[in-house]
Amino acid sequence: NAVLVIAIENRNAIVYWEAVKLKDFVVDENDWNYAFIKKSIYNENNLHNTGKVLKIYVWNNDEKEVLIDDFRIKVELKN
């Protein structure tokens, strides 16, 4: 039940939240697999305002252990 989450939050609320199930990326249960979220975030989320925070994390809401290795985040700014 573990998911990879991208969220935008301000002081009072979650502005944006999206998650993908890690199990959807499993190709070989006996080897490491890759999971990712690719998201374009446009100005409607107004990230330039102070108080907004971009969060990217793995959320495991199950008792089953999930192993994570080489967790990377890549942010590209585009005009």
PDB file of N, CA and C in Angstrom, residues 18-49:
ATOM      1  N   GLU A  18      -1.032  14.405  -4.928  1.00  0.00           N
ATOM      2  CA  GLU A  18      -1.135  13.320  -5.902  1.00  0.00           C
ATOM      3  C   GLU A  18      -0.246  12.173  -5.430  1.00  0.00           C
ATOM      4  N   ALA A  19      -0.692  10.955  -5.635  1.00  0.00           N
ATOM      5  CA  ALA A  19       0.085   9.786  -5.231  1.00  0.00           C
ATOM      6  C   ALA A  19      -0.002   8.710  -6.301  1.00  0.00           C
ATOM      7  N   VAL A  20       1.094   7.959  -6.433  1.00  0.00           N
ATOM      8  CA  VAL A  20       1.098   6.784  -7.304  1.00  0.00           C
ATOM      9  C   VAL A  20       1.473   5.575  -6.454  1.00  0.00           C
ATOM     10  N   LYS A  21       0.816   4.469  -6.710  1.00  0.00           N
ATOM     11  CA  LYS A  21       1.072   3.242  -5.951  1.00  0.00           C
ATOM     12  C   LYS A  21       2.403   2.641  -6.392  1.00  0.00           C
ATOM     13  N   LEU A  22       3.276   2.362  -5.432  1.00  0.00           N
ATOM     14  CA  LEU A  22       4.566   1.766  -5.767  1.00  0.00           C
ATOM     15  C   LEU A  22       4.405   0.378  -6.373  1.00  0.00           C
ATOM     16  N   LYS A  23       3.380  -0.355  -5.956  1.00  0.00           N
ATOM     17  CA  LYS A  23       3.192  -1.713  -6.489  1.00  0.00           C
ATOM     18  C   LYS A  23       2.914  -1.706  -7.993  1.00  0.00           C
ATOM     19  N   ASP A  24       2.425  -0.591  -8.528  1.00  0.00           N
ATOM     20  CA  ASP A  24       2.180  -0.494  -9.975  1.00  0.00           C
ATOM     21  C   ASP A  24       3.476  -0.470 -10.781  1.00  0.00           C
ATOM     22  N   PHE A  25       4.615  -0.231 -10.119  1.00  0.00           N
ATOM     23  CA  PHE A  25       5.904  -0.164 -10.799  1.00  0.00           C
ATOM     24  C   PHE A  25       6.721  -1.445 -10.654  1.00  0.00           C
ATOM     25  N   VAL A  26       6.204  -2.419  -9.914  1.00  0.00           N
ATOM     26  CA  VAL A  26       6.959  -3.649  -9.672  1.00  0.00           C
ATOM     27  C   VAL A  26       6.954  -4.515 -10.931  1.00  0.00           C
ATOM     28  N   VAL A  27       8.159  -4.754 -11.446  1.00  0.00           N
ATOM     29  CA  VAL A  27       8.335  -5.619 -12.612  1.00  0.00           C
ATOM     30  C   VAL A  27       8.900  -6.964 -12.159  1.00  0.00           C
ATOM     31  N   ASP A  28       9.836  -6.897 -11.215  1.00  0.00           N
ATOM     32  CA  ASP A  28      10.492  -8.095 -10.690  1.00  0.00           C
ATOM     33  C   ASP A  28      10.538  -7.985  -9.170  1.00  0.00           C
ATOM     34  N   GLU A  29       9.816  -8.846  -8.480  1.00  0.00           N
ATOM     35  CA  GLU A  29       9.756  -8.783  -7.018  1.00  0.00           C
ATOM     36  C   GLU A  29      11.074  -9.167  -6.348  1.00  0.00           C
ATOM     37  N   ASN A  30      12.007  -9.742  -7.097  1.00  0.00           N
ATOM     38  CA  ASN A  30      13.290 -10.159  -6.549  1.00  0.00           C
ATOM     39  C   ASN A  30      14.417  -9.189  -6.884  1.00  0.00           C
ATOM     40  N   ASP A  31      14.070  -8.029  -7.402  1.00  0.00           N
ATOM     41  CA  ASP A  31      15.081  -7.048  -7.798  1.00  0.00           C
ATOM     42  C   ASP A  31      14.555  -5.647  -7.500  1.00  0.00           C
ATOM     43  N   TRP A  32      15.446  -4.650  -7.565  1.00  0.00           N
ATOM     44  CA  TRP A  32      15.038  -3.257  -7.397  1.00  0.00           C
ATOM     45  C   TRP A  32      14.219  -2.817  -8.602  1.00  0.00           C
ATOM     46  N   ASN A  33      13.240  -1.974  -8.376  1.00  0.00           N
ATOM     47  CA  ASN A  33      12.396  -1.442  -9.435  1.00  0.00           C
ATOM     48  C   ASN A  33      12.392   0.079  -9.339  1.00  0.00           C
ATOM     49  N   TYR A  34      12.036   0.740 -10.411  1.00  0.00           N
ATOM     50  CA  TYR A  34      11.989   2.203 -10.454  1.00  0.00           C
ATOM     51  C   TYR A  34      10.548   2.687 -10.359  1.00  0.00           C
ATOM     52  N   ALA A  35      10.345   3.747  -9.599  1.00  0.00           N
ATOM     53  CA  ALA A  35       9.032   4.390  -9.508  1.00  0.00           C
ATOM     54  C   ALA A  35       9.246   5.889  -9.628  1.00  0.00           C
ATOM     55  N   PHE A  36       8.269   6.587 -10.200  1.00  0.00           N
ATOM     56  CA  PHE A  36       8.440   8.025 -10.382  1.00  0.00           C
ATOM     57  C   PHE A  36       7.109   8.728 -10.528  1.00  0.00           C
ATOM     58  N   ILE A  37       7.129  10.024 -10.259  1.00  0.00           N
ATOM     59  CA  ILE A  37       6.042  10.929 -10.599  1.00  0.00           C
ATOM     60  C   ILE A  37       6.673  12.040 -11.422  1.00  0.00           C
ATOM     61  N   LYS A  38       6.090  12.325 -12.554  1.00  0.00           N
ATOM     62  CA  LYS A  38       6.521  13.466 -13.359  1.00  0.00           C
ATOM     63  C   LYS A  38       5.339  14.417 -13.422  1.00  0.00           C
ATOM     64  N   LYS A  39       5.521  15.597 -12.914  1.00  0.00           N
ATOM     65  CA  LYS A  39       4.407  16.532 -12.806  1.00  0.00           C
ATOM     66  C   LYS A  39       4.842  17.930 -13.189  1.00  0.00           C
ATOM     67  N   SER A  40       4.082  18.564 -14.051  1.00  0.00           N
ATOM     68  CA  SER A  40       4.281  19.979 -14.355  1.00  0.00           C
ATOM     69  C   SER A  40       3.392  20.780 -13.420  1.00  0.00           C
ATOM     70  N   ILE A  41       4.004  21.698 -12.712  1.00  0.00           N
ATOM     71  CA  ILE A  41       3.260  22.533 -11.769  1.00  0.00           C
ATOM     72  C   ILE A  41       3.253  23.945 -12.316  1.00  0.00           C
ATOM     73  N   TYR A  42       2.074  24.407 -12.635  1.00  0.00           N
ATOM     74  CA  TYR A  42       1.946  25.712 -13.272  1.00  0.00           C
ATOM     75  C   TYR A  42       1.624  26.790 -12.257  1.00  0.00           C
ATOM     76  N   ASN A  43       1.546  27.975 -12.723  1.00  0.00           N
ATOM     77  CA  ASN A  43       1.370  29.148 -11.870  1.00  0.00           C
ATOM     78  C   ASN A  43       0.074  29.141 -11.072  1.00  0.00           C
ATOM     79  N   GLU A  44      -0.922  28.318 -11.464  1.00  0.00           N
ATOM     80  CA  GLU A  44      -2.173  28.326 -10.701  1.00  0.00           C
ATOM     81  C   GLU A  44      -1.958  27.861  -9.258  1.00  0.00           C
ATOM     82  N   ASN A  45      -0.878  27.119  -9.022  1.00  0.00           N
ATOM     83  CA  ASN A  45      -0.560  26.714  -7.653  1.00  0.00           C
ATOM     84  C   ASN A  45       0.239  27.787  -6.926  1.00  0.00           C
ATOM     85  N   ASN A  46       0.663  28.802  -7.650  1.00  0.00           N
ATOM     86  CA  ASN A  46       1.290  30.001  -7.084  1.00  0.00           C
ATOM     87  C   ASN A  46       2.364  29.660  -6.051  1.00  0.00           C
ATOM     88  N   LEU A  47       3.340  28.883  -6.486  1.00  0.00           N
ATOM     89  CA  LEU A  47       4.387  28.434  -5.576  1.00  0.00           C
ATOM     90  C   LEU A  47       5.312  29.550  -5.117  1.00  0.00           C
ATOM     91  N   HIS A  48       5.301  30.659  -5.813  1.00  0.00           N
ATOM     92  CA  HIS A  48       6.203  31.751  -5.465  1.00  0.00           C
ATOM     93  C   HIS A  48       5.742  32.515  -4.229  1.00  0.00           C
ATOM     94  N   ASN A  49       4.507  32.332  -3.814  1.00  0.00           N
ATOM     95  CA  ASN A  49       4.041  32.986  -2.588  1.00  0.00           C
ATOM     96  C   ASN A  49       4.742  32.385  -1.383  1.00  0.00           C
TER      97      ASN A  49
END
